[in-house]
GROMACS .gro file of C-alpha atoms in nm:
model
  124
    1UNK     CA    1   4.716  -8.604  -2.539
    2UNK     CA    2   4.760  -8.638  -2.153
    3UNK     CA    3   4.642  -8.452  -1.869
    4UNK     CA    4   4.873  -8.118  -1.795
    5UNK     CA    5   4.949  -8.045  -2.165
    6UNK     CA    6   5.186  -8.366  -2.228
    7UNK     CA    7   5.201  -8.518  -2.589
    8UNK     CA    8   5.185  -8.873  -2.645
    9UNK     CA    9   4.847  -9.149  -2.627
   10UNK     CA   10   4.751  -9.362  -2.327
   11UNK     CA   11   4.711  -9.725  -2.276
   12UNK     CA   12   4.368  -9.686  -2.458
   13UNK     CA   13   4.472  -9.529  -2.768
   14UNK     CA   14   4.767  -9.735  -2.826
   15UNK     CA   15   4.562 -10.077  -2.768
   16UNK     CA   16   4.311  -9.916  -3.028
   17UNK     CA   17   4.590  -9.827  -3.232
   18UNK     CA   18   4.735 -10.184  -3.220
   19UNK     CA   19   4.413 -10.364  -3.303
   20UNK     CA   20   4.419 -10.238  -3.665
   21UNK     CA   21   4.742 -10.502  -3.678
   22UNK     CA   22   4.526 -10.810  -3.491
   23UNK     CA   23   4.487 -11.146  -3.727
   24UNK     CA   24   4.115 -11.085  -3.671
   25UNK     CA   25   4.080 -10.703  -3.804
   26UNK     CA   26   3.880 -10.660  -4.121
   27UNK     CA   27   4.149 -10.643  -4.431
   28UNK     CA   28   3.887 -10.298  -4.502
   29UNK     CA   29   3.920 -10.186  -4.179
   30UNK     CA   30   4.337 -10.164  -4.222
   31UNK     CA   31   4.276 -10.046  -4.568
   32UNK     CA   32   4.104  -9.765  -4.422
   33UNK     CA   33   4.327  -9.663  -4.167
   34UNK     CA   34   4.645  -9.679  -4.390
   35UNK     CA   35   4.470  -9.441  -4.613
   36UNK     CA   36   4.371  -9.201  -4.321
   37UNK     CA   37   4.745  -9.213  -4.219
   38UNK     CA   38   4.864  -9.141  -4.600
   39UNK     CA   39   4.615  -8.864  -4.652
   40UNK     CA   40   4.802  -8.658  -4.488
   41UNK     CA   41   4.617  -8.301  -4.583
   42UNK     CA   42   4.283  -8.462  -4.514
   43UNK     CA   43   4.089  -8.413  -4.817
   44UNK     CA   44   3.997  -8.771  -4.847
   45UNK     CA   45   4.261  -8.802  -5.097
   46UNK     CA   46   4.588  -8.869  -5.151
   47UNK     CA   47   4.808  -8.652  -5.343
   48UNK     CA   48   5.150  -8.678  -5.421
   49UNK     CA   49   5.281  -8.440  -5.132
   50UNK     CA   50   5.088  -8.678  -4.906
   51UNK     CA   51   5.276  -8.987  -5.069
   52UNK     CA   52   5.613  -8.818  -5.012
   53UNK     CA   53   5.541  -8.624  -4.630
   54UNK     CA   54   5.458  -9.020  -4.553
   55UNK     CA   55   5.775  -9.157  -4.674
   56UNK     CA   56   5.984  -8.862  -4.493
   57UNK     CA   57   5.737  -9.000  -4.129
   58UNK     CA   58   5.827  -9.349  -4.206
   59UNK     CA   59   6.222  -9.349  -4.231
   60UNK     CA   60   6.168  -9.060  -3.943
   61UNK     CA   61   6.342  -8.795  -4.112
   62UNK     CA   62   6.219  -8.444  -4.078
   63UNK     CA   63   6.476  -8.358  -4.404
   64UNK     CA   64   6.467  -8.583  -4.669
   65UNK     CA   65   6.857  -8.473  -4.684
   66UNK     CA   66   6.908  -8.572  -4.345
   67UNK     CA   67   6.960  -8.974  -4.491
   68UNK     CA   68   7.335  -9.009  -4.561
   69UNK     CA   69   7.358  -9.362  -4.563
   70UNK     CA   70   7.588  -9.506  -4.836
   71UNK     CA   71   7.429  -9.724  -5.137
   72UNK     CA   72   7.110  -9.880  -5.122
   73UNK     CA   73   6.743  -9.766  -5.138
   74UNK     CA   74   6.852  -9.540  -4.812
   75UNK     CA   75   7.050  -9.307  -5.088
   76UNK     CA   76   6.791  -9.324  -5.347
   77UNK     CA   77   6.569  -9.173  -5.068
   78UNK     CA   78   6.815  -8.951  -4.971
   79UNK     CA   79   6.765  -8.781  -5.334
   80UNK     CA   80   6.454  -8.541  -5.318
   81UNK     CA   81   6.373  -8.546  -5.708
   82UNK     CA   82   6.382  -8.961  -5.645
   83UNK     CA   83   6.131  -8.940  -5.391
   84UNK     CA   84   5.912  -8.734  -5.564
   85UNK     CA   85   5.910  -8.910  -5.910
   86UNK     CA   86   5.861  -9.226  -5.691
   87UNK     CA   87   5.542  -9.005  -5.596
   88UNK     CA   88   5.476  -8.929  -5.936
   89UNK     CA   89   5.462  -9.264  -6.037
   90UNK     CA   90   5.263  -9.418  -5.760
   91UNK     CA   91   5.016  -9.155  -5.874
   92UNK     CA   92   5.053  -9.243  -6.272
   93UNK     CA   93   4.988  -9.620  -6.159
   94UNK     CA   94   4.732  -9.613  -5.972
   95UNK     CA   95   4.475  -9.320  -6.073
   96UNK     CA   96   4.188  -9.472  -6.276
   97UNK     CA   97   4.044  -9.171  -6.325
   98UNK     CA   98   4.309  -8.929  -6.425
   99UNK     CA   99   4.266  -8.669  -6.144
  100UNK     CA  100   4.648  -8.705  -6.019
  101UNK     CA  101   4.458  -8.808  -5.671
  102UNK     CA  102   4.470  -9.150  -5.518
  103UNK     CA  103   4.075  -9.167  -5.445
  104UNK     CA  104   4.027  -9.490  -5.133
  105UNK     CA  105   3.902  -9.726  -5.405
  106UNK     CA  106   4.265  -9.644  -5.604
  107UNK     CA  107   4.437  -9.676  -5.305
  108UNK     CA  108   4.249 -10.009  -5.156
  109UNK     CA  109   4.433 -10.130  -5.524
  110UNK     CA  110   4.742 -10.040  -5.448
  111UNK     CA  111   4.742 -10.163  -5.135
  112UNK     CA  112   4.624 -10.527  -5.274
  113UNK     CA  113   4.928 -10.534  -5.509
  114UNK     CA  114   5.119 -10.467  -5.213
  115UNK     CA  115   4.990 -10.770  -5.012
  116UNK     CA  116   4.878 -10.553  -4.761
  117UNK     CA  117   4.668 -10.801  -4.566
  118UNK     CA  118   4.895 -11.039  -4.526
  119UNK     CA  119   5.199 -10.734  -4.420
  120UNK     CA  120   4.971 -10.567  -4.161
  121UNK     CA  121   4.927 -10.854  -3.884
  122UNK     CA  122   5.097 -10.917  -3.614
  123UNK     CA  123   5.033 -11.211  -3.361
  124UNK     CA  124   4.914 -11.143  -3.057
   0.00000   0.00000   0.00000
């Protein structure tokens, strides 16, 4: 937050933000921080409202409606009972321990079949 009540981050924030993407960042350390950006209600889980609140935030629709694009994986999301059985089944997947939560050590797997490492650099 700036001074005088503005929204947004400053220079600081946004480098910090940034260095989770550096060549040189611990694969835990970006682990970490994609799970503390999916667990959305902060209970050190993730659920499978989390799962599809993230999804909505990272095709920046407020409305999962709102997507009117024609064909594709754009008009599968566009369908809310797709994007929540996708939800569903990220959950079925990946819980070990049958508590329909993503626990971290769940989602650290997920994020390995994913090839998360390798996805979250950037050069710079």
């Amino acid at each position: 937050m700036h001074a005088a009540g503005k929204s947004g981050i400053d220079f600081d924030m946004f480098a910090k933000i940034l260095s989770v993407f550096h060549t040189k960042c611990p694969n835990e350390t970006k682990m970490k921080y994609l799970f503390r950006l999916y667990d959305i209600d902060g209970d050190n889980t993730v659920n499978e409202k989390d799962i599809i609140t993230m999804m909505k935030k990272i095709f920046f629709i407020k409305d999962i409606k709102e997507l009117e694009v024609e064909g594709g994986f754009e008009t599968l999301l566009a369908n809310e009972a797709f994007v929540e059985q996708m939800a569903t089944d990220i959950i079925r997947l990946f819980d070990k321990n049958g508590d329909r939560v993503l626990e971290y050590f769940e989602f650290k797997e997920m994020l390995y079949e994913g090839d998360v490492e390798t996805r979250m650099n950037i050069a710079f």
